[in-house]
Every structure is written in C-alpha cells, then in structure tokens.
mmCIF file of the C-alpha atoms, coordinates in Angstrom:
data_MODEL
# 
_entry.id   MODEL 
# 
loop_
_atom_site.group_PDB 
_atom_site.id 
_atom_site.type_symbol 
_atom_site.label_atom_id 
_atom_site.label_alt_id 
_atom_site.label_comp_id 
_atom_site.label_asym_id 
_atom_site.label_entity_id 
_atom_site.label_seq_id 
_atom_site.pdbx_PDB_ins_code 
_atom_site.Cartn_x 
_atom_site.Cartn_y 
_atom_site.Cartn_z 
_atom_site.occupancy 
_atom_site.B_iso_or_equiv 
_atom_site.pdbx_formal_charge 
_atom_site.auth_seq_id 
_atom_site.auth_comp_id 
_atom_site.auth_asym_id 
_atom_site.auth_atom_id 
_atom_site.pdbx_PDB_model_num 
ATOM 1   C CA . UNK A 1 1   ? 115.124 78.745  132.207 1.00 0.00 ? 1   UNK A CA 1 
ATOM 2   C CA . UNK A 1 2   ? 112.232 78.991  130.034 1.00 0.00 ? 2   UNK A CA 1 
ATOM 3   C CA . UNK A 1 3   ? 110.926 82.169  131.876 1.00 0.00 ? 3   UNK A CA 1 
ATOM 4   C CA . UNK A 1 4   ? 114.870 83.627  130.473 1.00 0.00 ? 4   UNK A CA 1 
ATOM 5   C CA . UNK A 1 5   ? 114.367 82.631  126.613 1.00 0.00 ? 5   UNK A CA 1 
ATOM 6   C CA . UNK A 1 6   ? 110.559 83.958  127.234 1.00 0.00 ? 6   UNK A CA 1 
ATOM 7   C CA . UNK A 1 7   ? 112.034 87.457  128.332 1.00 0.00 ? 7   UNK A CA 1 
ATOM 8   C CA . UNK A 1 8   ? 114.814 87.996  125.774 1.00 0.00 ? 8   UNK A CA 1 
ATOM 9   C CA . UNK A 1 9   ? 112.232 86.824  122.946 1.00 0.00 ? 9   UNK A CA 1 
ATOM 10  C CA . UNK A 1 10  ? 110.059 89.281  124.353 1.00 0.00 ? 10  UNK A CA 1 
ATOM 11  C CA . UNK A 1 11  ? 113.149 92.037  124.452 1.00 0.00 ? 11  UNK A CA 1 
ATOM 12  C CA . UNK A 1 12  ? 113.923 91.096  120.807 1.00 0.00 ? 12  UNK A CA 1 
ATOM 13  C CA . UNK A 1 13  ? 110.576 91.553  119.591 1.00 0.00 ? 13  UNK A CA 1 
ATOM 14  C CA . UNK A 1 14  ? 110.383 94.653  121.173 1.00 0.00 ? 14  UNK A CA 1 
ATOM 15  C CA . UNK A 1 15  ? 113.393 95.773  119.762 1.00 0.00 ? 15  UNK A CA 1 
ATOM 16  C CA . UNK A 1 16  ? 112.403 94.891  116.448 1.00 0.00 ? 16  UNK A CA 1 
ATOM 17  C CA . UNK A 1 17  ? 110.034 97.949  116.430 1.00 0.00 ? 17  UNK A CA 1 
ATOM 18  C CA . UNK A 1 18  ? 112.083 100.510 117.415 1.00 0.00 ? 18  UNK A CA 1 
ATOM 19  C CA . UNK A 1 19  ? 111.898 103.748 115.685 1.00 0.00 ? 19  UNK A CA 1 
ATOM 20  C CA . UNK A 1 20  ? 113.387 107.054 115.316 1.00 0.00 ? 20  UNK A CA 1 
ATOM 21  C CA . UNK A 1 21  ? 113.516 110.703 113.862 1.00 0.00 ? 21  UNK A CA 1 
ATOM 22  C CA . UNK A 1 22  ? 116.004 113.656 113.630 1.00 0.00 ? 22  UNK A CA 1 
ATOM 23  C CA . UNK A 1 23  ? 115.024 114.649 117.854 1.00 0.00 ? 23  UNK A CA 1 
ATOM 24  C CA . UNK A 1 24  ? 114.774 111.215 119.033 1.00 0.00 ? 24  UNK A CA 1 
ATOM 25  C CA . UNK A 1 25  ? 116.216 107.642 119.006 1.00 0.00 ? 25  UNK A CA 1 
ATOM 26  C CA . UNK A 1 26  ? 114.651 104.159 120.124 1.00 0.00 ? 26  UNK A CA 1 
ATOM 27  C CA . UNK A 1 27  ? 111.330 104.842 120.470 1.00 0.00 ? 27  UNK A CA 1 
ATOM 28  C CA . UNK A 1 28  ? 108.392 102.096 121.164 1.00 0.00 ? 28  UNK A CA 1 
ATOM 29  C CA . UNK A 1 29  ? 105.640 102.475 119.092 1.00 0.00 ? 29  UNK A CA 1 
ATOM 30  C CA . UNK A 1 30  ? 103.167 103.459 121.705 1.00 0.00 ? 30  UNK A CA 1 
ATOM 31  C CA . UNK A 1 31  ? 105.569 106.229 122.092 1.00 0.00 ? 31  UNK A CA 1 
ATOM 32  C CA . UNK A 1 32  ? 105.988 107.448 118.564 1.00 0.00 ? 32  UNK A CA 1 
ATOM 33  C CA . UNK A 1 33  ? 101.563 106.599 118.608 1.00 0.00 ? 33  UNK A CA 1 
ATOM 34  C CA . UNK A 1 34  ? 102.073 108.937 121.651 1.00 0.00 ? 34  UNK A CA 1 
ATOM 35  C CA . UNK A 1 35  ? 104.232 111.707 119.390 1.00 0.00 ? 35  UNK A CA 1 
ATOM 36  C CA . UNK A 1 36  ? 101.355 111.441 117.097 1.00 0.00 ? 36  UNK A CA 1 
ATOM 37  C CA . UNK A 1 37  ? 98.220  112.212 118.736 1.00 0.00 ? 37  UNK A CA 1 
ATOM 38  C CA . UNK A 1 38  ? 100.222 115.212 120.207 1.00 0.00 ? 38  UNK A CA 1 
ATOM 39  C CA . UNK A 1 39  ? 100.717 116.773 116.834 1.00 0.00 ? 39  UNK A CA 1 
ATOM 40  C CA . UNK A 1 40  ? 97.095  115.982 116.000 1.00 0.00 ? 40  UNK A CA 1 
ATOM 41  C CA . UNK A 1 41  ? 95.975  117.812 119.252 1.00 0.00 ? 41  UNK A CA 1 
ATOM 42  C CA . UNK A 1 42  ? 98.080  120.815 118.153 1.00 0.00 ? 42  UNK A CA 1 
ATOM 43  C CA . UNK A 1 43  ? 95.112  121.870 115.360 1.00 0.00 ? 43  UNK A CA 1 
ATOM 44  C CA . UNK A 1 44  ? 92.682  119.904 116.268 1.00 0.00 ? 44  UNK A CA 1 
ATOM 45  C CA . UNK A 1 45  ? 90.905  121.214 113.497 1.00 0.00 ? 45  UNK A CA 1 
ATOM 46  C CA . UNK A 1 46  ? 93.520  120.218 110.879 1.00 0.00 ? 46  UNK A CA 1 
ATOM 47  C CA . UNK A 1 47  ? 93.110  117.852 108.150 1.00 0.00 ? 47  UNK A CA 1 
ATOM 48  C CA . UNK A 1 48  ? 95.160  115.084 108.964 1.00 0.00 ? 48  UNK A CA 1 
ATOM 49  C CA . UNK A 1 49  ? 96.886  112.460 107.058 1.00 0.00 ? 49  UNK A CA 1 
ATOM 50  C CA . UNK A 1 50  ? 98.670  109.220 108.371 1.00 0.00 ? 50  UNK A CA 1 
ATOM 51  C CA . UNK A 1 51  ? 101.006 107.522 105.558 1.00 0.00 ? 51  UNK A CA 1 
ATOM 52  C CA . UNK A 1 52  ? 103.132 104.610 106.310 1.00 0.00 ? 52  UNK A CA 1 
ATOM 53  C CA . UNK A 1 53  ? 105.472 103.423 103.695 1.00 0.00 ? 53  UNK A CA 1 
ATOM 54  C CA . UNK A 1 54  ? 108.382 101.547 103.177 1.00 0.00 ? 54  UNK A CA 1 
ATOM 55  C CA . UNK A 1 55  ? 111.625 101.282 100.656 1.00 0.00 ? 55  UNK A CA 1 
ATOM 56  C CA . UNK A 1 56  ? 114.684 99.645  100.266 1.00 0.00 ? 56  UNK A CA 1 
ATOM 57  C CA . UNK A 1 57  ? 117.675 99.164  99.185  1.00 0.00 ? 57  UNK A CA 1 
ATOM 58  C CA . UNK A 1 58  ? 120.663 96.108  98.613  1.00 0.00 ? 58  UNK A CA 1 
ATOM 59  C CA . UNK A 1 59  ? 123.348 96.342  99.966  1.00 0.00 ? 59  UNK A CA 1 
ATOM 60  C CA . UNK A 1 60  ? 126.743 94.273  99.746  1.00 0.00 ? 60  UNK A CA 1 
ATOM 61  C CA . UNK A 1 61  ? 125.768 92.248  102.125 1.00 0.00 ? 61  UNK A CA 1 
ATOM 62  C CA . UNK A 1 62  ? 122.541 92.776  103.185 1.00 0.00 ? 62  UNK A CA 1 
ATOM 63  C CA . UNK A 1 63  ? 119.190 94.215  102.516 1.00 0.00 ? 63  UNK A CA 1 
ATOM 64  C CA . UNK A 1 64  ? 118.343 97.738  104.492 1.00 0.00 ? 64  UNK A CA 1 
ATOM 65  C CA . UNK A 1 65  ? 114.549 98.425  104.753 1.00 0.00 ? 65  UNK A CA 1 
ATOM 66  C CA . UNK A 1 66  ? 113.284 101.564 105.874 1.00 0.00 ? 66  UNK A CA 1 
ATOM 67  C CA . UNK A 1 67  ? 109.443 102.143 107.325 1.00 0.00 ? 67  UNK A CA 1 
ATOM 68  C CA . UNK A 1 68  ? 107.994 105.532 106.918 1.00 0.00 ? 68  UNK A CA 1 
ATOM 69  C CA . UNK A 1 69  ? 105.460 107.314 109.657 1.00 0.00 ? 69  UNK A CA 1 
ATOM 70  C CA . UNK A 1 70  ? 104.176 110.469 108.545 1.00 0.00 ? 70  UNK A CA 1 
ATOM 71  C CA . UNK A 1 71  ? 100.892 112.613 110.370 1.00 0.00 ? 71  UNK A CA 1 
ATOM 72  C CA . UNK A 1 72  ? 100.775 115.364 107.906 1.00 0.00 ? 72  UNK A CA 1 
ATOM 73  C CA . UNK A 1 73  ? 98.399  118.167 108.512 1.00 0.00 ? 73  UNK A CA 1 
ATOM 74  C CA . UNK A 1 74  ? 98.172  119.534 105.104 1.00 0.00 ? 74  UNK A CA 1 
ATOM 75  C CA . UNK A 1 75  ? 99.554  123.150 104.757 1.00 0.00 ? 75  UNK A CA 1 
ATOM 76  C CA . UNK A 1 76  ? 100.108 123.005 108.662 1.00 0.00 ? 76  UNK A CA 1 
ATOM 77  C CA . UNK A 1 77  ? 103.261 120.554 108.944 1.00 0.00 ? 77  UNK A CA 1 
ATOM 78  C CA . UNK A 1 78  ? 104.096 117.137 110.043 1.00 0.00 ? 78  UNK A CA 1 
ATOM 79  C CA . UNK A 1 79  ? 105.805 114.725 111.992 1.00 0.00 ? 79  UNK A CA 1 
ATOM 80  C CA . UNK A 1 80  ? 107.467 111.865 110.984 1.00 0.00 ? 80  UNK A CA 1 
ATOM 81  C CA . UNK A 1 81  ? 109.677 108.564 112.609 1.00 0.00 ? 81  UNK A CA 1 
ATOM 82  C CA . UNK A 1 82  ? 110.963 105.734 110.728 1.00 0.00 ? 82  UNK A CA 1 
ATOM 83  C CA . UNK A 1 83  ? 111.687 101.902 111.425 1.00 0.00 ? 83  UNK A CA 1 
ATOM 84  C CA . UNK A 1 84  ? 115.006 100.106 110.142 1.00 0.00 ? 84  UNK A CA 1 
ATOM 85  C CA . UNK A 1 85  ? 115.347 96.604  109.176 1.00 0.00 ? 85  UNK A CA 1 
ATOM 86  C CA . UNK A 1 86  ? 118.399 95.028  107.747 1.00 0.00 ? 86  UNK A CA 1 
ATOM 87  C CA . UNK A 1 87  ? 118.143 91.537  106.395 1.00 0.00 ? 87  UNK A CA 1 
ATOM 88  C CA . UNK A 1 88  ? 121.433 89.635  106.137 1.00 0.00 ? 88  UNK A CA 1 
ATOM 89  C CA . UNK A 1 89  ? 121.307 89.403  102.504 1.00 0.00 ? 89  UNK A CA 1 
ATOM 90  C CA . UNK A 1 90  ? 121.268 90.349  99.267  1.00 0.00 ? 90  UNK A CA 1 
ATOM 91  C CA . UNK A 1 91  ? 117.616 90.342  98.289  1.00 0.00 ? 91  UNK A CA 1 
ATOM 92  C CA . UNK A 1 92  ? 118.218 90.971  94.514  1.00 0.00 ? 92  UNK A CA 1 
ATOM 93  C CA . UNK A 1 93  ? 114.557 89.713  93.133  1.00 0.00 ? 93  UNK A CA 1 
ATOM 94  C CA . UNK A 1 94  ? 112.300 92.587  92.878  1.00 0.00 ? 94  UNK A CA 1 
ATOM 95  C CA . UNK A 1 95  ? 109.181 90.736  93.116  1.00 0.00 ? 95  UNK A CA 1 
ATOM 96  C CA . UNK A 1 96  ? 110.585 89.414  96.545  1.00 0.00 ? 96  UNK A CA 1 
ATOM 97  C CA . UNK A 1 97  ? 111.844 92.843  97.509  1.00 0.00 ? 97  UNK A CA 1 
ATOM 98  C CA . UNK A 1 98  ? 108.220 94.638  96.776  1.00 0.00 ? 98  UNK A CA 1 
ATOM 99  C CA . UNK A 1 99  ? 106.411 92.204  98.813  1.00 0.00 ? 99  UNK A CA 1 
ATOM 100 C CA . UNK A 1 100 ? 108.493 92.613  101.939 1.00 0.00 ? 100 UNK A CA 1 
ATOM 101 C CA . UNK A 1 101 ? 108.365 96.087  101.776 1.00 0.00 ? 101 UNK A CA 1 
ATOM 102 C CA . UNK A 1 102 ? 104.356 95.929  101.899 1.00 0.00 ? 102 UNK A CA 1 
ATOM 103 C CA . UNK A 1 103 ? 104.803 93.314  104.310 1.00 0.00 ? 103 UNK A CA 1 
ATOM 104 C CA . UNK A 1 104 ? 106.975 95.703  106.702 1.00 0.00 ? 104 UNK A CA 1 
ATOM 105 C CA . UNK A 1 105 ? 103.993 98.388  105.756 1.00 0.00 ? 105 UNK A CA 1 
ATOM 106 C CA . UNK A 1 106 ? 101.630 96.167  106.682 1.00 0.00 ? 106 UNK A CA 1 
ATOM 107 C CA . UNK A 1 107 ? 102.924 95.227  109.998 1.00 0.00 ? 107 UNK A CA 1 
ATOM 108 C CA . UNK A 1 108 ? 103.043 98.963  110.834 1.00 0.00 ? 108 UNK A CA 1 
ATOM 109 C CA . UNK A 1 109 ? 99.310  99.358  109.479 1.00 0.00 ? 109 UNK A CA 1 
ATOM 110 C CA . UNK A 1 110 ? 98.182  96.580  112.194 1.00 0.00 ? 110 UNK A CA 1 
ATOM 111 C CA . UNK A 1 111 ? 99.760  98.463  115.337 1.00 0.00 ? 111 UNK A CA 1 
ATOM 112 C CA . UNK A 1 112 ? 97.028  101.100 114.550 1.00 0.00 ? 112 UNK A CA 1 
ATOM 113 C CA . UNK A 1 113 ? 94.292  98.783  115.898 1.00 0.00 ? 113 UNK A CA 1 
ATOM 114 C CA . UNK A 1 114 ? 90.828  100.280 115.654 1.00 0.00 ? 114 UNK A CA 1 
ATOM 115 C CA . UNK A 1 115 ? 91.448  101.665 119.294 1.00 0.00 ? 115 UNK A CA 1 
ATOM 116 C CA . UNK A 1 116 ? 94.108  103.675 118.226 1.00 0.00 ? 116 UNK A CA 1 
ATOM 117 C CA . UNK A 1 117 ? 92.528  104.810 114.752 1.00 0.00 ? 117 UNK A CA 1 
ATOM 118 C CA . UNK A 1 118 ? 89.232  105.618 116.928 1.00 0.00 ? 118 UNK A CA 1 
ATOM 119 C CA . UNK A 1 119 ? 91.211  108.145 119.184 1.00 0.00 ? 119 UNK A CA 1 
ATOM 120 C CA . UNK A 1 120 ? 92.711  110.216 116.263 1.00 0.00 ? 120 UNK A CA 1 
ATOM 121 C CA . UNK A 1 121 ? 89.017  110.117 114.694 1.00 0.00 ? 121 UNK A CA 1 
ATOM 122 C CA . UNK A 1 122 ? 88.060  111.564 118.285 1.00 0.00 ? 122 UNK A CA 1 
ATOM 123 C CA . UNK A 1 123 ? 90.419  114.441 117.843 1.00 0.00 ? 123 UNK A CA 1 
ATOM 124 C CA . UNK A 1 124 ? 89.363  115.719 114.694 1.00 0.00 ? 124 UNK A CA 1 
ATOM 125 C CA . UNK A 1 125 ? 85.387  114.408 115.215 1.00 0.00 ? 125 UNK A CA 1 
ATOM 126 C CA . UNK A 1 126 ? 84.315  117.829 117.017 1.00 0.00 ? 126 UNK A CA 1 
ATOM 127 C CA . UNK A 1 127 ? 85.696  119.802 114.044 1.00 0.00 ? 127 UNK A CA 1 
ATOM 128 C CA . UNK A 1 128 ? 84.455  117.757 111.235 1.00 0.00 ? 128 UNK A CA 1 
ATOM 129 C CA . UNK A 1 129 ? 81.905  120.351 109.770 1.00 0.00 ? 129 UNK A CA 1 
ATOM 130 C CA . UNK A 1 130 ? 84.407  122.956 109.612 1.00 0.00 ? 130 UNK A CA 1 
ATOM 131 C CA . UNK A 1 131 ? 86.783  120.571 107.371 1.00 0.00 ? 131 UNK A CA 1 
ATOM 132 C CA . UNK A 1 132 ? 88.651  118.671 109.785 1.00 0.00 ? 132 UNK A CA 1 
ATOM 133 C CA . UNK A 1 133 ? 89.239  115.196 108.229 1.00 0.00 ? 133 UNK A CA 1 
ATOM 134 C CA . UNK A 1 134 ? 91.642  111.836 109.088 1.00 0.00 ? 134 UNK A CA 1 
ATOM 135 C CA . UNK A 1 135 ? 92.630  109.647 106.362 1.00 0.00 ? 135 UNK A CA 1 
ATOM 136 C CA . UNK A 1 136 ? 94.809  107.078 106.446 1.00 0.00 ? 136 UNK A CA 1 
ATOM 137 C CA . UNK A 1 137 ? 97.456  105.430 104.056 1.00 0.00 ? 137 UNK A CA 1 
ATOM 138 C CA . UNK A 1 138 ? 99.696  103.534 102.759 1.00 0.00 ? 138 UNK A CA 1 
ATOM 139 C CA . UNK A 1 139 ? 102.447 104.427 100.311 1.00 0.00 ? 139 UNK A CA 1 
ATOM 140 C CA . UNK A 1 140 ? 103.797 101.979 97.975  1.00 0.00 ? 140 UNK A CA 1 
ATOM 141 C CA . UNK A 1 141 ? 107.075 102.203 95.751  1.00 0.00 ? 141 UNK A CA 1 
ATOM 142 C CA . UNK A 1 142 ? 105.875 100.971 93.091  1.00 0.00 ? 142 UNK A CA 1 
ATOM 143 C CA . UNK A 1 143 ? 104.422 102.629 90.064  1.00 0.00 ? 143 UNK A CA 1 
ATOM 144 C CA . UNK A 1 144 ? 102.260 101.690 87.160  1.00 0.00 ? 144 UNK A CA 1 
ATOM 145 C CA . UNK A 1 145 ? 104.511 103.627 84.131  1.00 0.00 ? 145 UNK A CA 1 
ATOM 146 C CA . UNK A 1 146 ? 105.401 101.617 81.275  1.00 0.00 ? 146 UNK A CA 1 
ATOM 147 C CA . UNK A 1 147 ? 109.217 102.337 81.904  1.00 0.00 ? 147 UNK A CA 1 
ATOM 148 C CA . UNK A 1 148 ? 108.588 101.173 85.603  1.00 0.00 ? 148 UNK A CA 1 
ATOM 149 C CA . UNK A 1 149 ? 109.604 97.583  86.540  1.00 0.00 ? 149 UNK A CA 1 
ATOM 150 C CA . UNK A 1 150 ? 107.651 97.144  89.214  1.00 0.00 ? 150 UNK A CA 1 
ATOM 151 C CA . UNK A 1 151 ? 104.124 97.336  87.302  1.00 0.00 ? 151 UNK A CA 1 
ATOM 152 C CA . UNK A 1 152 ? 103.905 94.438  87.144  1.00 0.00 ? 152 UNK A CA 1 
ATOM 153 C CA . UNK A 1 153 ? 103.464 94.004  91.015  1.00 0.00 ? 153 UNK A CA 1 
ATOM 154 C CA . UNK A 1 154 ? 100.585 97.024  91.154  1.00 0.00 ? 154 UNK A CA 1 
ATOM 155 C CA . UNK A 1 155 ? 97.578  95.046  91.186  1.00 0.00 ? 155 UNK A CA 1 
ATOM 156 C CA . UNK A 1 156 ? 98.744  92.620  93.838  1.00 0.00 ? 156 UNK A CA 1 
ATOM 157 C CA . UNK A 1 157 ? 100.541 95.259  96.520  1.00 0.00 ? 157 UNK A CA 1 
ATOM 158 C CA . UNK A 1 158 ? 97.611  97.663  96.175  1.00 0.00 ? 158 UNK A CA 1 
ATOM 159 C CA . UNK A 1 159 ? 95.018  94.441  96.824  1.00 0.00 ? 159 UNK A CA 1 
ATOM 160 C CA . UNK A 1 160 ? 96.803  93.740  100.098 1.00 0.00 ? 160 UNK A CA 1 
ATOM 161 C CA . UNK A 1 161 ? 96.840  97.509  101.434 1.00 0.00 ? 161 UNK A CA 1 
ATOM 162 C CA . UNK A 1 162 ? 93.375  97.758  100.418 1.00 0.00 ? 162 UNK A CA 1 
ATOM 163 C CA . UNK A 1 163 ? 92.129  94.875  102.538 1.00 0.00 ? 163 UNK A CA 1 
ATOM 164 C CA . UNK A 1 164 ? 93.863  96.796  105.499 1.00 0.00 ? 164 UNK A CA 1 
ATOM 165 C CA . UNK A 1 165 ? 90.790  99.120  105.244 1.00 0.00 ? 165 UNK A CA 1 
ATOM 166 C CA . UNK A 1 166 ? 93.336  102.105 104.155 1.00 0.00 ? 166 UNK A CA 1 
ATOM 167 C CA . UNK A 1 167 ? 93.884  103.942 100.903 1.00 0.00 ? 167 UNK A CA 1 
ATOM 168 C CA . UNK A 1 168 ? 96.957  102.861 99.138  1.00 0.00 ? 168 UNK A CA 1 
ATOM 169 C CA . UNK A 1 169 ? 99.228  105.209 97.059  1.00 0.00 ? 169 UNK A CA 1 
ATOM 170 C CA . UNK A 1 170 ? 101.354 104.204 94.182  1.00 0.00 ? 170 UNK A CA 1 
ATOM 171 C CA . UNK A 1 171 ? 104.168 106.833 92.254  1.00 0.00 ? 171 UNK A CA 1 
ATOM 172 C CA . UNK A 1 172 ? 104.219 109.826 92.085  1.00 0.00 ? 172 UNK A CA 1 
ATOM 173 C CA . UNK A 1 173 ? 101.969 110.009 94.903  1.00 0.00 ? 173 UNK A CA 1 
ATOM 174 C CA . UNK A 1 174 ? 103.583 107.581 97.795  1.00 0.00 ? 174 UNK A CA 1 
ATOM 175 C CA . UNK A 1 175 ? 106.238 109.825 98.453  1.00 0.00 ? 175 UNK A CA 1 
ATOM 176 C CA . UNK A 1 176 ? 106.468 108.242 102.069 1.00 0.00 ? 176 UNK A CA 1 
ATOM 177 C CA . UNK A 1 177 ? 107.957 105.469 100.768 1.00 0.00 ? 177 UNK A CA 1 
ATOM 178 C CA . UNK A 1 178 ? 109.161 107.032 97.390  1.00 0.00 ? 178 UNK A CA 1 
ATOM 179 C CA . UNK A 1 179 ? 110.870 110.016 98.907  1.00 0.00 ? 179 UNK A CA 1 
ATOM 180 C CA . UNK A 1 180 ? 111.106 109.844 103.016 1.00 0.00 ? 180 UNK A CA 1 
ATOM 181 C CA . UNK A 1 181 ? 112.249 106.104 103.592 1.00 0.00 ? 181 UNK A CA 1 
ATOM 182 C CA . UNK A 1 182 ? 114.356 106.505 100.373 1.00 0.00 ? 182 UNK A CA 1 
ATOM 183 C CA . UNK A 1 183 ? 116.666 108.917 102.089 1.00 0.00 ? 183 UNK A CA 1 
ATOM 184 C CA . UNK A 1 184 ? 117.624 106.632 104.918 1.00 0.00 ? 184 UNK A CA 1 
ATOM 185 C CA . UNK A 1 185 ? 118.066 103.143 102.877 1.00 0.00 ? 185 UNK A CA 1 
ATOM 186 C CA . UNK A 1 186 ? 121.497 104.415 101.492 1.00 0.00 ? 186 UNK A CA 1 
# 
C-alpha cells in the first residue's frame, strides 16, 4: 500500500512540472532541457541567453501562475516553454504574490544543476573567442519606478535570485516574466 501512495506522489510531483509551448504539450523538464540544448547546438557560435521568469494573475477563484523558459540567441531567435500553476485562491497581497512568483522562478533555476549549466557552457566553450557567450537569468516583475508598487519588494527578490549564482532582471528589462508569462496568466 505504501509502495501505491509512493508512486502517485511521485506521478503528482512529476506532473507538477509539466510544461508547454505553441508545438508541444506536457513536456518533462529533461525534455524541454532536451529542446534547449538543441537550439543551442543550432549556432553553436551564438550568444545565448537563458531567462526564466514568472507572473501572475488573480483570478475569481484562484491564483494562475505562469513560469517563463526562454534560450534566446540574440539576433538569431529563440525558444521558449512555460509552466502553469493555479493555486485555489485568491492571493490578493502583493507582497505574498511577488514572493511566490520568485519562488516558482527559483524552483525552475535549481533544475539547471551545475551538470546541466556545464553542458550549455560546453556548447558555446569552443566558440568563445569569436563572441560566443551563455548567460543566465532571471526575470522579475517587479520594478523599481516610483509609480510602481512593487518597489518596495526590489531589494529582497533581486537578493534571492542573486544567491542562485544568476543575474536577475527587474522592469523594463525582465520581459520573460513582464511580457511572455503575462500573456498566458489571463
């Protein structure tokens, strides 16, 4: 019986991080990590950048939040996946909201173990001295404006993604989270 409940917690889990894009639905991450290092192997002399972010938005009755993968070669294209997850409620307090949203980022920032950062490195690592480049990041929708609310919470979300060893991005410039997951929290 235990053995059972083991399984479907495993199966939930699993489910849990489950994401899609326009071509493809219920992907595992190892397969969108697998969608990934085939676009980077396209140009592997590209200069790549890997931004996750994540937005949100309440609902009547629950609280839709949207994670953001995006390997952008710059000028070259990208490809791009998200991750839903609907809490059962309305999460009206915006401090509350913020830090779940750089929790959910967070989470994705840790499936890229240093393993999996190391073999993108290795793609672009031959072509380094003729300007290939891999940086990694993570978008935030928050911004530091005085007519932004959530300025407040700047100093604290961009502390955490720091400590992840990756750059974070605030508005105008975390359009992952700003502009991409934005489109599917409605």
């Amino acid at each position: 019986m235990s053995d059972k409940k083991g399984d479907r917690m495993k199966s939930n889990y699993g489910c849990h991080y489950l994401f899609q894009n326009s071509q493809e639905n219920s992907m595992t991450f190892e397969q969108a990590f697998n969608r990934i290092i085939k676009f980077m192997n396209l140009d592997t002399s590209g200069n790549f950048r890997l931004m996750i972010g994540t937005d949100s938005q309440v609902h009547d009755k629950y609280t839709r939040f949207i994670t953001g993968i995006v390997i952008l070669n710059d000028g070259k294209g990208a490809w791009a996946c998200i991750r839903k997850v609907v809490i059962p409620r309305r999460m009206k307090m915006l401090h509350e909201r913020i830090s779940k949203e750089t929790t959910l980022t967070e989470e994705i920032v840790s499936m890229f173990t240093e393993d999996r950062k190391n073999q993108m490195i290795d793609i672009v690592l031959p072509n380094i001295y003729r300007g290939a480049s891999f940086t990694m990041e993570g978008h935030l929708d928050i911004g530091a404006g005085n007519r932004n609310k959530t300025k407040i919470f700047v100093e604290e979300m961009v502390t955490r993604i720091e400590s992840m060893g990756i750059k974070p991005k605030i508005k105008p410039n975390s359009f992952v989270a700003s502009c991409y997951a934005n489109r599917f929290t409605k």
